[in-house]
Coordinates of C-alpha atoms and ligand atoms in Angstrom, one line a residue:
M1466 CA -34.1 -4.3 12.9
S1467 CA -34.6 -6.5 9.6
D1468 CA -33.0 -10.2 10.1
A1469 CA -32.3 -10.3 6.3
I1470 CA -29.1 -8.9 5.2
V1471 CA -28.4 -7.2 2.1
Y1472 CA -24.6 -6.8 2.0
L1473 CA -23.7 -4.0 -0.3
D1474 CA -20.2 -2.9 1.2
N1475 CA -18.0 -5.2 -0.7
N1476 CA -15.4 -2.4 -1.3
A1477 CA -14.9 -2.5 2.4
T1478 CA -14.5 -6.1 3.0
T1479 CA -16.3 -9.2 1.4
V1480 CA -17.7 -12.6 2.7
V1481 CA -15.1 -15.1 2.7
A1482 CA -16.2 -17.8 0.0
P1483 CA -17.2 -21.0 1.5
E1484 CA -14.5 -23.1 -0.7
S1485 CA -11.7 -20.4 0.9
A1486 CA -13.0 -20.8 4.4
E1487 CA -13.0 -24.6 4.0
A1488 CA -9.6 -24.9 2.6
M1489 CA -8.3 -22.5 5.4
A1490 CA -9.9 -24.7 8.2
R1491 CA -8.7 -27.9 6.6
C1492 CA -5.0 -26.1 6.9
L1493 CA -5.6 -25.1 10.3
R1494 CA -6.5 -28.7 11.0
E1495 CA -3.9 -30.6 8.9
T1496 CA -1.0 -28.6 7.4
Y1497 CA -0.4 -26.6 10.4
G1498 CA 3.3 -26.7 10.0
N1499 CA 5.8 -24.1 9.4
P1500 CA 7.0 -24.2 5.7
S1501 CA 10.8 -23.8 6.8
S1502 CA 10.6 -27.2 8.9
K1503 CA 12.1 -30.0 7.3
H1504 CA 9.9 -32.6 8.7
R1505 CA 6.7 -33.9 7.1
I1506 CA 4.0 -31.4 8.6
G1507 CA 6.4 -28.5 7.7
E1508 CA 6.9 -30.3 4.0
S1509 CA 2.9 -30.5 3.8
A1510 CA 2.6 -26.7 4.8
K1511 CA 5.3 -25.8 2.1
V1512 CA 3.7 -27.7 -0.5
E1513 CA 0.4 -25.9 0.3
T1514 CA 2.1 -22.6 0.0
I1515 CA 3.7 -23.4 -3.3
A1516 CA 0.4 -24.4 -4.9
A1517 CA -1.4 -21.3 -3.5
R1518 CA 1.4 -19.0 -4.9
A1519 CA 1.1 -20.4 -8.4
K1520 CA -3.0 -19.7 -8.2
V1521 CA -2.4 -16.3 -7.3
A1522 CA 0.1 -15.8 -9.9
A1523 CA -2.2 -17.2 -12.6
L1524 CA -4.7 -14.5 -11.6
L1525 CA -2.3 -11.9 -12.3
G1526 CA -0.6 -13.1 -15.3
A1527 CA 2.7 -13.2 -13.1
A1528 CA 5.2 -16.0 -12.4
P1529 CA 5.0 -17.5 -9.0
Q1530 CA 8.5 -16.0 -7.9
E1531 CA 7.0 -12.8 -8.5
I1532 CA 4.5 -13.2 -5.7
V1533 CA 5.4 -12.0 -2.1
F1534 CA 2.9 -12.8 0.6
T1535 CA 2.3 -10.0 3.0
S1536 CA -0.4 -8.9 5.7
G1537 CA -2.7 -6.9 3.3
G1538 CA -2.9 -4.0 0.8
T1539 CA -1.7 -1.7 3.5
E1540 CA 1.7 -3.4 4.0
S1541 CA 2.3 -4.0 0.3
N1542 CA 1.7 -0.2 -0.6
H1543 CA 4.1 0.5 2.3
Q1544 CA 6.8 -1.9 1.1
A1545 CA 6.5 -0.5 -2.5
I1546 CA 6.9 2.8 -1.8
L1547 CA 9.4 2.6 1.0
G1548 CA 11.5 0.1 -0.9
A1549 CA 11.5 2.2 -4.2
L1550 CA 12.8 5.2 -2.3
A1551 CA 15.5 3.0 -0.6
L1552 CA 16.5 1.7 -4.1
A1553 CA 17.4 5.1 -5.1
P1554 CA 18.5 7.4 -2.2
E1555 CA 19.5 10.0 -4.5
R1556 CA 15.9 10.5 -5.6
W1557 CA 13.5 12.2 -3.0
H1558 CA 10.5 12.8 -5.2
M1559 CA 7.3 10.8 -5.9
V1560 CA 4.3 11.0 -7.9
T1561 CA 0.8 9.7 -7.0
S1562 CA -2.5 11.0 -7.2
Q1563 CA -5.0 12.7 -4.8
V1564 CA -7.6 10.1 -4.8
E1565 CA -5.4 7.3 -3.6
H1566 CA -6.4 5.2 -0.5
P1567 CA -5.5 6.5 2.9
S1568 CA -2.9 3.7 3.3
T1569 CA -0.9 5.5 0.4
L1570 CA -1.6 8.8 1.5
G1571 CA -1.1 8.6 5.0
L1572 CA 2.3 7.2 4.4
L1573 CA 3.3 9.9 1.8
R1574 CA 2.2 12.6 4.5
H1575 CA 4.6 11.1 6.7
L1576 CA 7.5 11.0 4.2
E1577 CA 7.0 14.5 3.4
T1578 CA 7.8 15.5 7.1
Q1579 CA 10.9 13.7 6.3
G1580 CA 11.8 15.5 3.4
V1581 CA 10.4 13.4 0.4
R1582 CA 8.7 15.6 -2.2
V1583 CA 5.3 14.4 -3.3
S1584 CA 3.3 15.4 -6.6
Y1585 CA -0.3 14.7 -6.2
L1586 CA -1.9 14.5 -9.6
P1587 CA -5.4 15.8 -9.9
V1588 CA -8.3 14.0 -11.5
D1589 CA -11.5 15.6 -13.5
R1590 CA -15.0 16.0 -12.4
H1591 CA -15.7 12.2 -13.6
G1592 CA -12.7 11.2 -11.4
R1593 CA -10.2 10.7 -14.5
L1594 CA -6.5 10.9 -14.3
D1595 CA -4.8 13.4 -16.5
L1596 CA -1.9 11.6 -18.3
G1597 CA -0.5 14.8 -19.4
A1598 CA -0.3 16.1 -16.0
L1599 CA 1.7 12.6 -15.0
E1600 CA 4.1 13.3 -17.8
C1601 CA 5.0 16.9 -16.6
A1602 CA 5.1 15.7 -13.0
I1603 CA 8.0 13.4 -13.5
T1604 CA 11.5 14.7 -12.8
E1605 CA 15.1 13.5 -12.9
D1606 CA 14.4 13.0 -8.9
T1607 CA 11.4 10.9 -9.3
A1608 CA 11.9 7.4 -7.5
L1609 CA 8.2 5.9 -7.8
V1610 CA 5.3 6.6 -9.8
S1611 CA 2.3 5.0 -7.5
L1612 CA -1.1 5.0 -8.8
M1613 CA -4.2 3.0 -7.8
W1614 CA -5.8 0.9 -10.5
A1615 CA -9.4 1.1 -9.4
N1616 CA -10.8 3.9 -6.7
N1617 CA -12.4 2.2 -3.7
E1618 CA -15.0 4.9 -3.5
T1619 CA -16.2 5.5 -7.1
G1620 CA -14.7 2.3 -8.8
V1621 CA -13.0 4.7 -11.4
L1622 CA -10.3 2.9 -13.3
F1623 CA -7.1 4.8 -14.2
P1624 CA -5.6 3.9 -17.4
I1625 CA -2.5 1.9 -15.8
E1626 CA -1.1 0.8 -19.1
D1627 CA -0.7 4.0 -20.5
A1628 CA 0.4 5.5 -17.3
V1629 CA 3.4 2.8 -16.8
A1630 CA 4.3 3.5 -20.6
I1631 CA 4.9 7.3 -19.4
A1632 CA 6.7 6.4 -16.4
Q1633 CA 8.8 3.8 -18.2
A1634 CA 9.8 5.9 -20.9
K1635 CA 11.2 8.1 -18.4
G1636 CA 13.1 5.3 -16.5
V1637 CA 11.0 5.5 -13.3
L1638 CA 9.7 2.7 -11.3
F1639 CA 5.9 2.3 -11.5
H1640 CA 3.6 0.4 -8.5
T1641 CA 0.0 0.1 -8.5
D1642 CA -2.6 -0.3 -5.8
A1643 CA -4.8 -2.8 -7.4
V1644 CA -6.8 -4.0 -4.3
Q1645 CA -10.2 -2.7 -5.7
A1646 CA -9.2 -3.9 -9.4
V1647 CA -8.1 -7.5 -8.7
G1648 CA -10.9 -9.9 -9.6
K1649 CA -13.0 -7.1 -11.0
T1650 CA -11.3 -6.3 -14.2
P1651 CA -9.0 -8.5 -16.2
I1652 CA -5.4 -8.1 -15.3
D1653 CA -2.6 -9.5 -17.2
L1654 CA 1.1 -8.7 -15.9
N1655 CA 2.6 -10.3 -19.2
K1656 CA 1.1 -7.3 -20.9
I1657 CA 1.2 -4.4 -18.6
P1658 CA 4.7 -4.1 -17.2
V1659 CA 4.1 -2.5 -14.0
D1660 CA 7.1 -3.0 -11.6
F1661 CA 4.9 -3.5 -8.4
L1662 CA 1.3 -4.3 -7.5
S1663 CA -0.6 -4.5 -4.3
F1664 CA -3.8 -6.5 -3.6
S1665 CA -5.7 -8.1 -0.6
G1666 CA -7.3 -11.2 0.2
H1667 CA -10.4 -9.7 2.2
K1668 CA -11.4 -7.9 -1.0
I1669 CA -11.8 -10.8 -3.4
H1670 CA -13.6 -13.3 -0.7
G1671 CA -10.5 -14.5 1.0
P1672 CA -9.7 -13.8 4.8
K1673 CA -8.2 -10.8 6.2
G1674 CA -4.8 -10.2 7.1
I1675 CA -3.4 -12.1 3.9
G1676 CA -2.3 -9.9 0.9
V1677 CA 0.2 -9.9 -1.8
L1678 CA 3.1 -7.7 -3.3
F1679 CA 3.9 -8.4 -7.1
V1680 CA 7.6 -7.7 -7.5
R1681 CA 8.6 -8.0 -11.4
K1682 CA 11.3 -10.3 -11.7
G1683 CA 14.8 -8.7 -11.7
R1684 CA 13.5 -6.0 -9.3
K1685 CA 15.2 -6.0 -5.9
L1686 CA 12.7 -4.6 -3.4
P1687 CA 14.1 -4.2 0.1
P1688 CA 12.0 -5.8 2.7
L1689 CA 10.1 -3.9 5.5
L1690 CA 10.4 -7.2 7.8
F1691 CA 13.6 -8.9 7.7
G1692 CA 13.8 -12.6 7.7
H1693 CA 14.6 -15.4 5.3
Q1694 CA 11.0 -16.0 4.4
E1695 CA 9.6 -15.0 0.9
R1696 CA 13.2 -15.2 -0.4
A1697 CA 14.3 -12.6 2.1
R1698 CA 11.5 -10.2 0.6
R1699 CA 9.2 -10.4 3.6
G1700 CA 10.4 -11.9 7.0
S1701 CA 7.9 -13.7 9.5
T1702 CA 6.6 -17.0 9.6
E1703 CA 4.2 -17.6 6.6
N1704 CA 0.3 -17.2 7.2
V1705 CA -0.2 -20.5 5.2
P1706 CA -3.8 -20.7 6.1
G1707 CA -4.4 -17.2 4.9
I1708 CA -2.0 -18.2 1.7
V1709 CA -4.1 -21.3 1.1
A1710 CA -7.4 -19.2 1.4
L1711 CA -6.1 -16.7 -0.8
G1712 CA -5.2 -19.2 -3.4
V1713 CA -8.6 -20.9 -3.2
A1714 CA -10.1 -17.0 -3.6
A1715 CA -7.8 -16.1 -6.3
E1716 CA -8.5 -19.2 -8.5
L1717 CA -12.5 -18.5 -8.0
A1718 CA -12.0 -14.9 -8.8
G1719 CA -10.1 -15.9 -12.0
A1720 CA -12.8 -18.3 -12.9
G1721 CA -15.6 -15.8 -12.2
L1722 CA -14.3 -12.6 -13.7
A1723 CA -16.2 -12.8 -17.1
G1724 CA -19.4 -13.3 -15.3
F1725 CA -18.5 -10.6 -12.8
E1726 CA -18.4 -8.0 -15.4
T1727 CA -21.6 -9.0 -17.2
R1728 CA -23.7 -10.1 -14.3
V1729 CA -22.8 -7.9 -11.5
G1730 CA -22.5 -4.9 -14.3
A1731 CA -26.1 -5.4 -15.1
L1732 CA -27.5 -5.5 -11.3
R1733 CA -25.1 -2.3 -10.6
D1734 CA -26.6 -0.7 -13.8
R1735 CA -30.2 -1.4 -13.0
L1736 CA -29.5 -0.3 -9.3
E1737 CA -28.2 3.1 -10.4
N1738 CA -30.8 3.7 -13.2
E1739 CA -33.8 2.7 -10.8
L1740 CA -32.4 4.9 -7.7
M1741 CA -31.9 7.9 -10.1
A1742 CA -35.4 7.7 -11.6
R1743 CA -36.9 7.3 -8.1
I1744 CA -35.0 10.1 -6.1
P1745 CA -34.9 13.5 -8.1
G1746 CA -31.6 15.1 -8.1
A1747 CA -29.6 11.9 -7.5
Y1748 CA -26.6 11.2 -9.6
V1749 CA -23.6 8.9 -9.9
N1750 CA -20.1 10.0 -9.1
G1751 CA -17.7 8.8 -11.7
A1752 CA -20.6 7.9 -14.1
G1753 CA -18.8 9.7 -17.0
A1754 CA -15.5 7.4 -16.6
E1755 CA -14.5 3.7 -16.9
R1756 CA -15.3 2.1 -14.1
V1757 CA -15.2 -1.3 -12.4
A1758 CA -18.6 -3.2 -12.5
N1759 CA -19.6 -3.3 -9.1
T1760 CA -19.5 0.2 -7.4
V1761 CA -22.3 2.8 -7.2
S1762 CA -21.2 6.3 -5.4
L1763 CA -24.7 7.8 -5.4
C1764 CA -25.1 11.6 -4.5
L1765 CA -28.3 12.3 -3.0
G1766 CA -28.2 15.9 -3.6
T1767 CA -28.3 17.6 -0.1
I1768 CA -29.8 15.0 2.1
E1769 CA -26.9 13.9 4.6
A1770 CA -25.8 10.4 4.1
E1771 CA -25.2 9.2 7.7
P1772 CA -28.6 9.1 9.1
I1773 CA -29.9 7.5 5.7
L1774 CA -27.3 5.0 6.2
D1775 CA -28.6 4.1 9.8
K1776 CA -32.1 3.8 8.4
L1777 CA -30.9 1.3 5.7
N1778 CA -28.8 -0.7 8.5
R1779 CA -32.1 -0.9 10.3
A1780 CA -33.8 -2.2 7.0
G1781 CA -30.9 -4.9 6.9
I1782 CA -29.2 -2.8 4.0
C1783 CA -25.3 -2.5 4.6
A1784 CA -23.7 0.0 2.6
S1785 CA -21.2 3.0 3.6
A1786 CA -20.7 6.7 3.1
G1787 CA -18.6 9.0 0.6
A1788 CA -16.8 10.2 4.0
A1789 CA -14.3 9.4 6.2
C1790 CA -14.8 9.4 10.4
T1791 CA -11.6 11.1 11.7
A1792 CA -10.8 12.2 15.4
S1793 CA -12.3 15.5 14.6
G1794 CA -15.6 14.2 13.0
T1795 CA -16.9 13.4 9.8
E1796 CA -14.7 14.6 6.9
P1797 CA -16.0 14.9 3.4
S1798 CA -14.4 12.3 0.9
H1799 CA -10.9 13.5 -0.3
V1800 CA -11.9 11.5 -3.5
L1801 CA -15.2 13.4 -3.9
T1802 CA -13.5 16.7 -3.4
A1803 CA -10.7 16.0 -5.7
M1804 CA -13.4 15.4 -8.3
G1805 CA -14.7 18.9 -7.6
R1806 CA -17.7 17.9 -5.4
S1807 CA -18.9 20.3 -2.6
A1808 CA -18.2 19.2 1.0
E1809 CA -22.2 19.1 1.1
A1810 CA -22.5 17.0 -2.0
A1811 CA -19.6 14.5 -0.8
L1812 CA -21.4 14.2 2.6
A1813 CA -24.7 13.2 1.0
T1814 CA -23.1 10.4 -1.1
I1815 CA -23.6 6.5 -0.4
R1816 CA -21.5 3.6 -1.9
F1817 CA -23.1 0.3 -2.8
S1818 CA -20.6 -2.2 -3.6
L1819 CA -21.9 -5.5 -5.2
S1820 CA -20.0 -8.7 -5.4
R1821 CA -20.5 -11.8 -7.2
Y1822 CA -22.8 -13.1 -4.4
T1823 CA -25.3 -10.0 -4.7
T1824 CA -28.7 -11.1 -6.1
E1825 CA -31.6 -9.3 -8.0
E1826 CA -33.4 -9.6 -4.9
D1827 CA -30.7 -7.6 -3.0
V1828 CA -30.9 -4.9 -5.4
D1829 CA -34.7 -4.9 -5.7
R1830 CA -34.8 -4.2 -1.8
V1831 CA -32.7 -1.1 -2.2
I1832 CA -34.6 -0.1 -5.0
E1833 CA -37.7 -0.4 -2.8
V1834 CA -36.5 0.9 0.5
L1835 CA -34.0 3.9 -0.5
P1836 CA -36.3 6.1 -2.3
G1837 CA -38.8 6.2 0.8
I1838 CA -36.4 6.9 3.4
V1839 CA -35.1 9.7 1.2
R1840 CA -38.4 11.2 1.0
M1841 CA -39.1 11.2 4.5
F1842 CA -35.8 13.0 5.3
E1843 CA -36.7 15.6 2.6
A1844 CA -40.1 16.1 4.1
E1845 CA -38.4 16.5 7.5
A1846 CA -36.1 19.1 6.0
A1847 CA -38.9 21.1 4.2
Ligands
PLP3292 N1 -5.8 0.1 -1.1 C1 -7.4 0.3 -1.5 C2 -7.6 0.6 -2.8 C3 -8.1 -0.2 -0.6 O1 -9.4 -0.2 -0.8 C4 -7.8 -0.8 0.7 C5 -8.8 -1.3 1.5 O2 -9.9 -0.8 1.9 C6 -6.4 -1.0 0.9 C7 -5.7 -0.5 0.1 C8 -5.9 -1.5 2.1 O3 -5.9 -2.9 2.1 P1 -5.9 -3.6 3.6 O4 -7.2 -3.7 4.1 O5 -5.8 -5.3 3.0 O6 -4.8 -3.3 4.2

């Protein structure tokens, strides 16, 4: 096993930024109060929460009152979907895509057993959404359109601005799961009038267990958890250390966004181009679509990804597969199969996801190590 770690699994989770970790530790030590308490320790926690809320709002082009702190992306997605259905009990239809995150798809499959009708929009072979299909799918019964902003497996961006315009022209609420988009692509909710947006702290170098649901001013979304906190939109004592750390992470993400797109994008391009040049038959899923700058979904042809990931891990390189482990074994990714890939191609896909901490040396190491591992497995298979 190698000691030096090359961490390229940032779509799974990110390292906490030192500034964020430091703010969290300070909060745990000093401003540990309950923001609802009226004494000075409670007050200091409240002040911290207010400051962090403003930082998160600034990252999204939102107002602080539009930010609801949750436990993460999964909870935010659940609240948006269940809340929108509760707002319009006579509407029992939802529109989403085939390539959403399991936190959305799992809930929708459950809701289907309760009688909710769900339209799953297809994508093309590049992972792109067909806006015409969205237009056709919306009916008078549609309570909500929920579409992800960026895909966690391929990084492909959906045209959220156009999709919102279609939903709103038909008078339907719009939610976006922006967990993989925030901090990677500019988001200005002043300009893009989504009703609800989810994101998660641990994907932007904040801690796990803290996330955000943006609820546009004027929209009354029922809570999942009842209580007076978050203006009665999310009960439970605020996770103040998580909120403080998320505020710092949001500030850093906003400041680093332009650099992220150029510097990380250049590293990503080099990684892709060099690997494709050195591994015959390798190709990038989603290469024909607009993508966030950090994600490489690389299909290695017919060589299974799992043993390759194991070898990479032994060499100190952390990446992940285009597959999901389920109780019944390894299933090909629903995202790649929706893009028309065969099960074999999906199981032969590796995802590298970079971050602002990724270095040239990290990328060089993968370029140096991966082609040899692939050649070895190819030789074994021959
Ligand atoms: N949505 C997307 C697109 C994600 O990638 C993830 C996490 O992998 C989630 C939602 C869930 O976020 P969390 O882990 O904060 O619940």
